Short mmCIF file of N, CA and C in Angstrom, two decimals:
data_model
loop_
_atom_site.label_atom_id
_atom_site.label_comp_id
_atom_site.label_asym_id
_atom_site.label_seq_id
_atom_site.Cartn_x
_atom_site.Cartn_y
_atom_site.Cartn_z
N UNK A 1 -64.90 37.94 -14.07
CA UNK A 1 -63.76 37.96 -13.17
C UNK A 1 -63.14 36.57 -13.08
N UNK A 2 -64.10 35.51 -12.78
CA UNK A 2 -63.23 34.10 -12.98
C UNK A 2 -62.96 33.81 -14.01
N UNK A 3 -63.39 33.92 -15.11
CA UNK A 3 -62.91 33.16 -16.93
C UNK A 3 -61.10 34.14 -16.81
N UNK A 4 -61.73 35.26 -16.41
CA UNK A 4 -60.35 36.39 -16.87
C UNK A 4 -59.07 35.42 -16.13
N UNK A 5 -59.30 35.17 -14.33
CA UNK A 5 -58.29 35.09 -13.67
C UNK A 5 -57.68 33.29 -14.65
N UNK A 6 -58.72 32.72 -14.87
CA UNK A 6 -58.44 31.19 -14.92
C UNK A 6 -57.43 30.85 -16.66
N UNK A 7 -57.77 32.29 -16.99
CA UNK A 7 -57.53 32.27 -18.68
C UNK A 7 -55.70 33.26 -18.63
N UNK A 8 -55.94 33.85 -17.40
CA UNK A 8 -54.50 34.42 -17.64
C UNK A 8 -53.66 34.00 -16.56
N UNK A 9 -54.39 34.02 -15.30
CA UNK A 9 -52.91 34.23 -14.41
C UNK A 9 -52.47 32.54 -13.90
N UNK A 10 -53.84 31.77 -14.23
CA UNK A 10 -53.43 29.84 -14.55
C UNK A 10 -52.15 29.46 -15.13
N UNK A 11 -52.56 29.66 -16.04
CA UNK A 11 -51.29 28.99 -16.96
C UNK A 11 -49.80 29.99 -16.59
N UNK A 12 -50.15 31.17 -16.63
CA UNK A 12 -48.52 32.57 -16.54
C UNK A 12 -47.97 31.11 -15.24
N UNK A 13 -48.80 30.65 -13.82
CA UNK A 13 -48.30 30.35 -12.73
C UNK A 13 -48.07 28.72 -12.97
N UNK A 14 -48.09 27.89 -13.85
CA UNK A 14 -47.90 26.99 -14.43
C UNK A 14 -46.74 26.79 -15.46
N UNK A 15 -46.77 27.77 -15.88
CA UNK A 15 -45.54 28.13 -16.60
C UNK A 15 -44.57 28.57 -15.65
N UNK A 16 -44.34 28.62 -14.68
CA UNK A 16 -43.52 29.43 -13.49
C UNK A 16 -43.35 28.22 -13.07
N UNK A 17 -44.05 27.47 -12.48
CA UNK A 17 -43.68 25.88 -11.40
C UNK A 17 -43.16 25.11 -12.19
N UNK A 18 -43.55 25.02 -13.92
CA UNK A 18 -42.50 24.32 -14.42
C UNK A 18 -41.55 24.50 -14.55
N UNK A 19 -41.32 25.90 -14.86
CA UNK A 19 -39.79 26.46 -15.12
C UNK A 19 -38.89 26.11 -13.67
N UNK A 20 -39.49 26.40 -12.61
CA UNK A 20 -39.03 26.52 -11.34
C UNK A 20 -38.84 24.95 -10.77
N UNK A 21 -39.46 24.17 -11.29
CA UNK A 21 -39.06 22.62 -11.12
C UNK A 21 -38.14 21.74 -11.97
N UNK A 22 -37.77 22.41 -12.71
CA UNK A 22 -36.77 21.90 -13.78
C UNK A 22 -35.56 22.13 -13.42
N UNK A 23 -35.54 23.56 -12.58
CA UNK A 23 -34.28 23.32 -12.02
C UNK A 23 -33.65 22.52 -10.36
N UNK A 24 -34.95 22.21 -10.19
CA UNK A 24 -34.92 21.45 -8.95
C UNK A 24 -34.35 19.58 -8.98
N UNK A 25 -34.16 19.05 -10.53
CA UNK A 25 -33.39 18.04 -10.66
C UNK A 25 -32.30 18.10 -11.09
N UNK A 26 -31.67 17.39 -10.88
CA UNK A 26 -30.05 17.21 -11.42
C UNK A 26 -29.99 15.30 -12.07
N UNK A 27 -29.07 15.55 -12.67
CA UNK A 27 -28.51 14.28 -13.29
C UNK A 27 -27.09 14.26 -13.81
N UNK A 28 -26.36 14.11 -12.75
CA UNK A 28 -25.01 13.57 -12.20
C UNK A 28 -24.42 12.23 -12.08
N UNK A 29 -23.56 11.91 -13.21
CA UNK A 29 -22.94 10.90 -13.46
C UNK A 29 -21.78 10.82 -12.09
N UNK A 30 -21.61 10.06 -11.19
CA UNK A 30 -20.61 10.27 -10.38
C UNK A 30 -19.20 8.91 -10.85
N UNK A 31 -18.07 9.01 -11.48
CA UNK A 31 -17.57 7.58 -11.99
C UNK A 31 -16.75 7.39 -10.80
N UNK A 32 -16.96 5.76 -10.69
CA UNK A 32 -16.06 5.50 -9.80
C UNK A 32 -14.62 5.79 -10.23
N UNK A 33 -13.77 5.83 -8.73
CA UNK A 33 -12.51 6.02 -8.71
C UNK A 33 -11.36 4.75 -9.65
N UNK A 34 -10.67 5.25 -9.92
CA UNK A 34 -9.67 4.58 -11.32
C UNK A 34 -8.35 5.20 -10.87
N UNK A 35 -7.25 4.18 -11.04
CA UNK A 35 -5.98 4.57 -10.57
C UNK A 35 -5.24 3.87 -11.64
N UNK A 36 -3.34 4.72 -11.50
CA UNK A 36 -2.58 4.55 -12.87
C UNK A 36 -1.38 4.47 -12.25
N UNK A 37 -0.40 3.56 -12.63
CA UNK A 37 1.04 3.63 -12.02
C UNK A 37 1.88 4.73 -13.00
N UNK A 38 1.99 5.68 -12.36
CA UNK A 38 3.04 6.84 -12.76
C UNK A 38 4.43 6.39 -12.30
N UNK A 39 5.45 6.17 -13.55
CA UNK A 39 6.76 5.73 -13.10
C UNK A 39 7.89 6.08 -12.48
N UNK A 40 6.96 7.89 -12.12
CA UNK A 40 8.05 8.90 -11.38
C UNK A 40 6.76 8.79 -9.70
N UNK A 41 6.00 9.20 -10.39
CA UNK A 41 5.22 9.49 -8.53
C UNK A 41 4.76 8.31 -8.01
N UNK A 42 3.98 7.42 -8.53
CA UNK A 42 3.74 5.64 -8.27
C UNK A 42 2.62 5.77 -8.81
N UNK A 43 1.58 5.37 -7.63
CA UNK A 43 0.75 4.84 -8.09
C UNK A 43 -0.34 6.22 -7.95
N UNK A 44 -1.36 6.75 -9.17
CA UNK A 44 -2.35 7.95 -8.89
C UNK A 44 -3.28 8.07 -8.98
N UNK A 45 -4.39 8.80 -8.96
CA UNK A 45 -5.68 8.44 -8.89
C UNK A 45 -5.80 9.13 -10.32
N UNK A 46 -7.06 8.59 -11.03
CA UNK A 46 -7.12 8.94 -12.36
C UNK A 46 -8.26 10.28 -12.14
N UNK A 47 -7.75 11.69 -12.71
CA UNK A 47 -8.43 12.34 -12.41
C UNK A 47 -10.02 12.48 -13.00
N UNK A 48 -11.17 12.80 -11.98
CA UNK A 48 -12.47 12.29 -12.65
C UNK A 48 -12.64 11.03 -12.46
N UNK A 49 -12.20 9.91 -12.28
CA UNK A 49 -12.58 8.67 -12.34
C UNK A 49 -12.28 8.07 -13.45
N UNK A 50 -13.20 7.12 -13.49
CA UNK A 50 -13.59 6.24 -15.34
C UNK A 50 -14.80 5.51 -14.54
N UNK A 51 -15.36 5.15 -15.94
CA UNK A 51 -16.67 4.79 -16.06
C UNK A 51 -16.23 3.28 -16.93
N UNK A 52 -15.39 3.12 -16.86
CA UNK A 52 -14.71 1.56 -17.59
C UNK A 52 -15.12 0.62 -16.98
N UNK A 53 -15.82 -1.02 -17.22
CA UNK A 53 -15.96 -2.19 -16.56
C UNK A 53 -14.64 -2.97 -16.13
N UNK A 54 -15.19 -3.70 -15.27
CA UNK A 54 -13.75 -4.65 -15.05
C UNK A 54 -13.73 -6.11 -15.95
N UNK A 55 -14.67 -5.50 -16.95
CA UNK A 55 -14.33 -6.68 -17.86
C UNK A 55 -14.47 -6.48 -19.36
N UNK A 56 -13.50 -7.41 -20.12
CA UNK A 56 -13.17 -6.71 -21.82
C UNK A 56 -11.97 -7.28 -22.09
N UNK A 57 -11.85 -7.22 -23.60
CA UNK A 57 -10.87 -7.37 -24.19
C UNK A 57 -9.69 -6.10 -24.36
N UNK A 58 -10.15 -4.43 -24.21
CA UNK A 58 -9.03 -3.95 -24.40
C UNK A 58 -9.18 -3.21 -23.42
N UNK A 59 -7.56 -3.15 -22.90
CA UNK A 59 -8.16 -2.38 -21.66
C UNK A 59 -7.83 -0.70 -21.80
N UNK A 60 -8.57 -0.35 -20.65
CA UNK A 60 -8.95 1.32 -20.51
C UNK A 60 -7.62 2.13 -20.30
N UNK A 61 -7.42 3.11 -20.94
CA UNK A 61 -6.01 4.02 -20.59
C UNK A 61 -5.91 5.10 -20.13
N UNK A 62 -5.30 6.14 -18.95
CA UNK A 62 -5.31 6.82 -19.12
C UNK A 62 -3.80 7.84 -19.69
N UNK A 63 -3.37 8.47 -21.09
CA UNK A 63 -2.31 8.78 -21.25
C UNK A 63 -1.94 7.44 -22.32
N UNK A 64 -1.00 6.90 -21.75
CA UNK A 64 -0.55 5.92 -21.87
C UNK A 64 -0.57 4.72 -21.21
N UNK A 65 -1.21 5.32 -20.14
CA UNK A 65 -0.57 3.80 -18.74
C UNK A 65 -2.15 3.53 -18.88
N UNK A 66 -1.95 1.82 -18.38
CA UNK A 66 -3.54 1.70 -18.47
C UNK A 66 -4.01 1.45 -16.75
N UNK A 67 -5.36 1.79 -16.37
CA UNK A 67 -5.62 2.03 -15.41
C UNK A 67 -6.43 1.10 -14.76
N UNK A 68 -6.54 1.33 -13.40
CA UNK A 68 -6.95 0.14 -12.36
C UNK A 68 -8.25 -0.13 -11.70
N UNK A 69 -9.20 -0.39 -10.83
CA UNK A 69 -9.83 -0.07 -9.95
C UNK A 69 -9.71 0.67 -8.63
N UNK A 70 -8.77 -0.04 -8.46
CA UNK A 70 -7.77 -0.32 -6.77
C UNK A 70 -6.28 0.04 -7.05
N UNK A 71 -6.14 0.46 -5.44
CA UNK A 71 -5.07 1.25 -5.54
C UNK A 71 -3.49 0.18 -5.58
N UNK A 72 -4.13 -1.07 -5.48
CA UNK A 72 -3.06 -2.41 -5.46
C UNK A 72 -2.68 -2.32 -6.93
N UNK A 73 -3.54 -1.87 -7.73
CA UNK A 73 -3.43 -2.25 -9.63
C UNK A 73 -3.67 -3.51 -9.53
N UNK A 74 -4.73 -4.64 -8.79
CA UNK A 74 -4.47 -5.68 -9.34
C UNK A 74 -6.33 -6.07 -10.03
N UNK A 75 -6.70 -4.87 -10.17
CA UNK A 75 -8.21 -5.17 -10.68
C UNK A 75 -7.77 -4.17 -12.15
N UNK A 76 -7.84 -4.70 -13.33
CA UNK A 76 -7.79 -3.84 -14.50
C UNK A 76 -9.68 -3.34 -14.80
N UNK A 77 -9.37 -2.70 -15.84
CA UNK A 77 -10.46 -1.98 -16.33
C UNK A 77 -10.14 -2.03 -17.80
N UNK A 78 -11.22 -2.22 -18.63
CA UNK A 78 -11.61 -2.35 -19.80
C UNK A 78 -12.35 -1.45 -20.68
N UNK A 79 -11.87 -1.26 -21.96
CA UNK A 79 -13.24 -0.32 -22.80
C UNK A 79 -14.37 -1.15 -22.72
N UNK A 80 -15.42 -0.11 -22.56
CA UNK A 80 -17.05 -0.36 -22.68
C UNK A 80 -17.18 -1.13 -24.21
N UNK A 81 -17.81 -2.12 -24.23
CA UNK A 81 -18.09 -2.48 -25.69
C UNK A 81 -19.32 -2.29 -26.04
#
């Protein structure tokens, strides 16, 4: 009776808490907020964010317009190198 329980229903319930704990993490990139001067609406928030540094040689775009930190535009953002 114990070899039986320890040989089948062990592991079936081990196999269950793992499955069942795997979905208990997440890993969620959250990017900070990034803004763009639109020449009809002003100034907008870049949708999603960016994940761009505030430092680099080329800077980050979204579209065409290149985009900010702050809603002043006076912090740029850069491609990741």
């Amino acid at each position: 009776m114990k070899s039986t329980f320890f040989k089948t229903v062990l592991p079936a319930f081990a196999i269950l808490l793992a499955v069942g704990l795997s979905f208990a993490t997440t890993t969620e990139n959250i990017s900070a907020p990034a803004y763009y001067n639109n020449p009809v609406l002003g100034v907008q928030p870049v949708p999603g964010g960016s994940d761009c540094p505030e430092n680099g040689t080329i800077e980050c775009m979204y579209g065409e317009f290149p985009i900010y930190a702050d809603e002043g535009l006076s912090v740029k953002l850069f491609i990741r190198n």
